[in-house]
Amino acid sequence: GFVKKTDFEKEMELFLFDMDGTLVDSMGYWRNMEREFLMSKGITDRLDEILEATKPMTLTESCAYFSSFCGIDCSPEQFITEVESMMAKHYLHDVRIKPGVREYLDSLKAQGIPMCVASATAKPVVELCLENLGLKDYFSFILSCVEVGAGKNRPDVFLEAARRLGAEPTDCAVFEDAIYAVRSAKEAG
C-alpha cells in the first residue's frame, strides 16, 4: 500500500545509517572486546586496571599498551584481525536488530528513499552482520570509514556517501548514536 512521507522525509534525498548501536544492538560486545581479547591470550590478572588505562586509546594504541604492559606479541594488524574475527562471531550468533528498526526501514523503502550504511566497522564485517539479520537489501551500498581513510571524527565518510548517490550533503539525513559522529555529519552539511 501507499505510505505517506513525513515532512522530514520529503526534505531528504538519502538516509545514512550508522550500524553499531543504531541499527543493531552490538555496543556491549564492542565494549567487552578488549577484555575478551586479553582473556583469549591468557591475561586474567588486573584486567580492570588494564582496561581502564586503555579506555581513551585507539585500537592501535591499545595494542601497543597490551604489548608493553602485558607482554602480548601482536602487531596492530593482527590485533585488528583478531578483534574483527571475535566480533564476526558475535554478529553471527549474538547481535540483534534494535527495536523498531525493521519497521522504519520498511517504511523508508516503501517511500523509495535511498539508504546506505556508513560505519566505522570494516565493510566485510558490516556485510556479514546485515546479511545475517536480513537487513542488507534495504541499503544501496555500505561504506566503511576504512575505505575513506578517516574515522567519524571527520566528515569524510558522510561526504563520500552523499557523493556516491549524487546527493548534496544538505539533502541527507544521518542516523547516529555517537555525538562526535553527529558533529562530523553536521560539519559535512
Tab-separated table of C-alpha atoms in Angstrom:
chain	number	residue	atom	x	y	z
A	1	GLY	CA	0.000	0.000	0.000
A	2	PHE	CA	0.822	3.678	-0.195
A	3	VAL	CA	2.918	5.101	2.624
A	4	LYS	CA	2.765	8.864	3.130
A	5	LYS	CA	6.089	10.634	3.649
A	6	THR	CA	6.501	12.825	6.700
A	7	ASP	CA	7.634	16.426	6.142
A	8	PHE	CA	11.116	15.442	7.298
A	9	GLU	CA	11.300	12.514	4.887
A	10	LYS	CA	10.087	14.709	1.997
A	11	GLU	CA	13.041	17.048	2.508
A	12	MET	CA	15.712	14.334	2.447
A	13	GLU	CA	17.086	12.503	-0.613
A	14	LEU	CA	19.302	9.984	1.151
A	15	PHE	CA	19.290	8.407	4.599
A	16	LEU	CA	22.664	7.374	6.055
A	17	PHE	CA	22.629	4.908	8.928
A	18	ASP	CA	25.356	4.003	11.380
A	19	MET	CA	25.242	0.278	12.167
A	20	ASP	CA	26.637	-0.460	15.638
A	21	GLY	CA	24.366	0.975	18.298
A	22	THR	CA	21.950	2.444	15.743
A	23	LEU	CA	20.640	-0.408	13.581
A	24	VAL	CA	21.890	-3.273	15.732
A	25	ASP	CA	22.447	-3.812	19.435
A	26	SER	CA	26.167	-4.598	19.327
A	27	MET	CA	27.794	-1.985	21.554
A	28	GLY	CA	28.019	-4.293	24.566
A	29	TYR	CA	30.144	-6.689	22.526
A	30	TRP	CA	32.398	-3.856	21.349
A	31	ARG	CA	32.755	-2.586	24.946
A	32	ASN	CA	33.760	-6.091	26.086
A	33	MET	CA	36.004	-6.775	23.077
A	34	GLU	CA	39.341	-5.850	24.683
A	35	ARG	CA	38.526	-7.941	27.769
A	36	GLU	CA	37.614	-10.864	25.503
A	37	PHE	CA	40.869	-10.403	23.541
A	38	LEU	CA	43.044	-10.315	26.675
A	39	MET	CA	41.350	-13.369	28.146
A	40	SER	CA	41.914	-15.240	24.858
A	41	LYS	CA	45.632	-14.533	25.391
A	42	GLY	CA	45.545	-15.902	28.952
A	43	ILE	CA	45.613	-12.471	30.634
A	44	THR	CA	43.298	-12.546	33.645
A	45	ASP	CA	45.169	-10.611	36.345
A	46	ARG	CA	44.491	-6.881	36.758
A	47	LEU	CA	42.057	-6.841	33.822
A	48	ASP	CA	40.008	-3.943	35.159
A	49	GLU	CA	43.158	-1.848	35.696
A	50	ILE	CA	44.441	-2.612	32.180
A	51	LEU	CA	41.092	-1.883	30.560
A	52	GLU	CA	40.680	1.374	32.472
A	53	ALA	CA	44.039	2.527	31.106
A	54	THR	CA	43.041	1.746	27.508
A	55	LYS	CA	39.580	3.398	27.612
A	56	PRO	CA	40.694	6.608	25.847
A	57	MET	CA	43.039	4.777	23.431
A	58	THR	CA	42.554	3.849	19.784
A	59	LEU	CA	42.784	0.154	18.887
A	60	THR	CA	46.359	0.693	17.690
A	61	GLU	CA	47.310	2.413	20.954
A	62	SER	CA	45.623	-0.334	22.979
A	63	CYS	CA	47.574	-2.932	21.036
A	64	ALA	CA	50.865	-1.172	21.861
A	65	TYR	CA	49.842	-0.962	25.528
A	66	PHE	CA	48.958	-4.670	25.626
A	67	SER	CA	52.317	-5.452	24.042
A	68	SER	CA	54.363	-3.425	26.535
A	69	PHE	CA	52.286	-3.873	29.716
A	70	CYS	CA	51.053	-7.446	29.232
A	71	GLY	CA	53.831	-8.868	27.048
A	72	ILE	CA	51.446	-9.838	24.256
A	73	ASP	CA	53.302	-10.260	20.957
A	74	CYS	CA	50.736	-8.934	18.492
A	75	SER	CA	51.011	-6.345	15.730
A	76	PRO	CA	48.225	-3.787	15.304
A	77	GLU	CA	47.169	-5.587	12.112
A	78	GLN	CA	46.973	-8.946	13.926
A	79	PHE	CA	45.076	-7.326	16.792
A	80	ILE	CA	42.502	-5.773	14.450
A	81	THR	CA	42.129	-9.059	12.545
A	82	GLU	CA	41.554	-10.969	15.795
A	83	VAL	CA	39.076	-8.376	17.071
A	84	GLU	CA	37.154	-8.465	13.776
A	85	SER	CA	37.082	-12.261	13.950
A	86	MET	CA	35.702	-12.178	17.506
A	87	MET	CA	33.100	-9.592	16.505
A	88	ALA	CA	32.142	-11.590	13.405
A	89	LYS	CA	31.178	-14.477	15.709
A	90	HIS	CA	29.031	-12.128	17.796
A	91	TYR	CA	27.404	-10.671	14.667
A	92	LEU	CA	26.526	-14.197	13.531
A	93	HIS	CA	25.275	-15.549	16.852
A	94	ASP	CA	24.507	-12.827	19.383
A	95	VAL	CA	23.787	-9.397	17.875
A	96	ARG	CA	20.132	-8.484	17.313
A	97	ILE	CA	18.288	-5.730	15.448
A	98	LYS	CA	17.300	-2.780	17.631
A	99	PRO	CA	13.546	-2.439	18.260
A	100	GLY	CA	11.616	-0.592	15.550
A	101	VAL	CA	14.473	-0.617	13.024
A	102	ARG	CA	12.997	-3.082	10.527
A	103	GLU	CA	9.630	-1.312	10.568
A	104	TYR	CA	11.236	2.070	9.926
A	105	LEU	CA	13.407	0.692	7.130
A	106	ASP	CA	10.304	-0.907	5.596
A	107	SER	CA	8.573	2.485	5.681
A	108	LEU	CA	11.508	4.268	4.042
A	109	LYS	CA	11.828	1.544	1.401
A	110	ALA	CA	8.116	1.789	0.593
A	111	GLN	CA	8.605	5.521	0.048
A	112	GLY	CA	11.516	4.899	-2.303
A	113	ILE	CA	14.041	6.704	-0.100
A	114	PRO	CA	17.615	5.575	-0.842
A	115	MET	CA	19.509	4.367	2.215
A	116	CYS	CA	23.100	3.428	2.927
A	117	VAL	CA	25.173	2.311	5.888
A	118	ALA	CA	28.168	4.416	6.911
A	119	SER	CA	30.074	2.525	9.609
A	120	ALA	CA	33.405	2.676	11.387
A	121	THR	CA	33.386	-1.133	11.313
A	122	ALA	CA	35.183	-2.851	8.409
A	123	LYS	CA	32.922	-3.437	5.397
A	124	PRO	CA	33.154	-7.280	5.304
A	125	VAL	CA	32.073	-7.440	8.951
A	126	VAL	CA	29.201	-4.969	8.338
A	127	GLU	CA	28.050	-7.023	5.350
A	128	LEU	CA	28.164	-10.213	7.423
A	129	CYS	CA	26.037	-8.651	10.159
A	130	LEU	CA	23.461	-7.077	7.853
A	131	GLU	CA	23.166	-10.217	5.718
A	132	ASN	CA	22.757	-12.408	8.795
A	133	LEU	CA	19.952	-10.195	10.139
A	134	GLY	CA	18.215	-9.812	6.772
A	135	LEU	CA	18.897	-6.063	6.564
A	136	LYS	CA	21.441	-5.836	3.728
A	137	ASP	CA	18.903	-5.467	0.900
A	138	TYR	CA	17.496	-2.243	2.361
A	139	PHE	CA	20.695	-0.381	1.537
A	140	SER	CA	22.016	0.916	-1.781
A	141	PHE	CA	25.555	0.473	-0.508
A	142	ILE	CA	27.712	0.028	2.566
A	143	LEU	CA	30.552	2.427	3.247
A	144	SER	CA	33.239	1.918	5.878
A	145	CYS	CA	35.479	4.549	7.403
A	146	VAL	CA	38.308	2.181	6.487
A	147	GLU	CA	37.503	2.813	2.791
A	148	VAL	CA	37.648	6.599	3.131
A	149	GLY	CA	40.705	6.587	5.381
A	150	ALA	CA	39.201	8.575	8.238
A	151	GLY	CA	37.097	7.868	11.304
A	152	LYS	CA	33.795	9.512	12.089
A	153	ASN	CA	35.580	12.259	13.973
A	154	ARG	CA	35.957	13.734	10.459
A	155	PRO	CA	33.155	14.288	7.894
A	156	ASP	CA	34.774	12.216	5.090
A	157	VAL	CA	32.505	9.155	5.310
A	158	PHE	CA	29.348	11.297	5.233
A	159	LEU	CA	30.576	13.379	2.295
A	160	GLU	CA	31.555	10.253	0.349
A	161	ALA	CA	28.159	8.643	0.979
A	162	ALA	CA	26.386	11.732	-0.391
A	163	ARG	CA	28.753	11.856	-3.380
A	164	ARG	CA	28.118	8.195	-4.266
A	165	LEU	CA	24.406	8.808	-4.628
A	166	GLY	CA	24.766	12.207	-6.231
A	167	ALA	CA	23.069	13.965	-3.315
A	168	GLU	CA	24.041	17.234	-1.694
A	169	PRO	CA	25.088	16.760	1.949
A	170	THR	CA	22.269	19.113	2.971
A	171	ASP	CA	19.787	16.629	1.449
A	172	CYS	CA	20.997	13.735	3.613
A	173	ALA	CA	19.691	12.613	6.972
A	174	VAL	CA	22.170	10.870	9.280
A	175	PHE	CA	21.186	8.396	11.997
A	176	GLU	CA	23.974	8.035	14.580
A	177	ASP	CA	24.432	7.080	18.209
A	178	ALA	CA	27.794	8.804	18.813
A	179	ILE	CA	27.823	12.552	19.460
A	180	TYR	CA	31.239	13.052	17.824
A	181	ALA	CA	29.870	11.423	14.634
A	182	VAL	CA	26.792	13.653	14.759
A	183	ARG	CA	29.104	16.677	14.971
A	184	SER	CA	31.095	15.435	11.961
A	185	ALA	CA	27.902	14.866	9.965
A	186	LYS	CA	26.769	18.380	10.795
A	187	GLU	CA	30.187	19.682	9.737
A	188	ALA	CA	29.663	17.860	6.418
A	189	GLY	CA	26.439	19.792	5.968
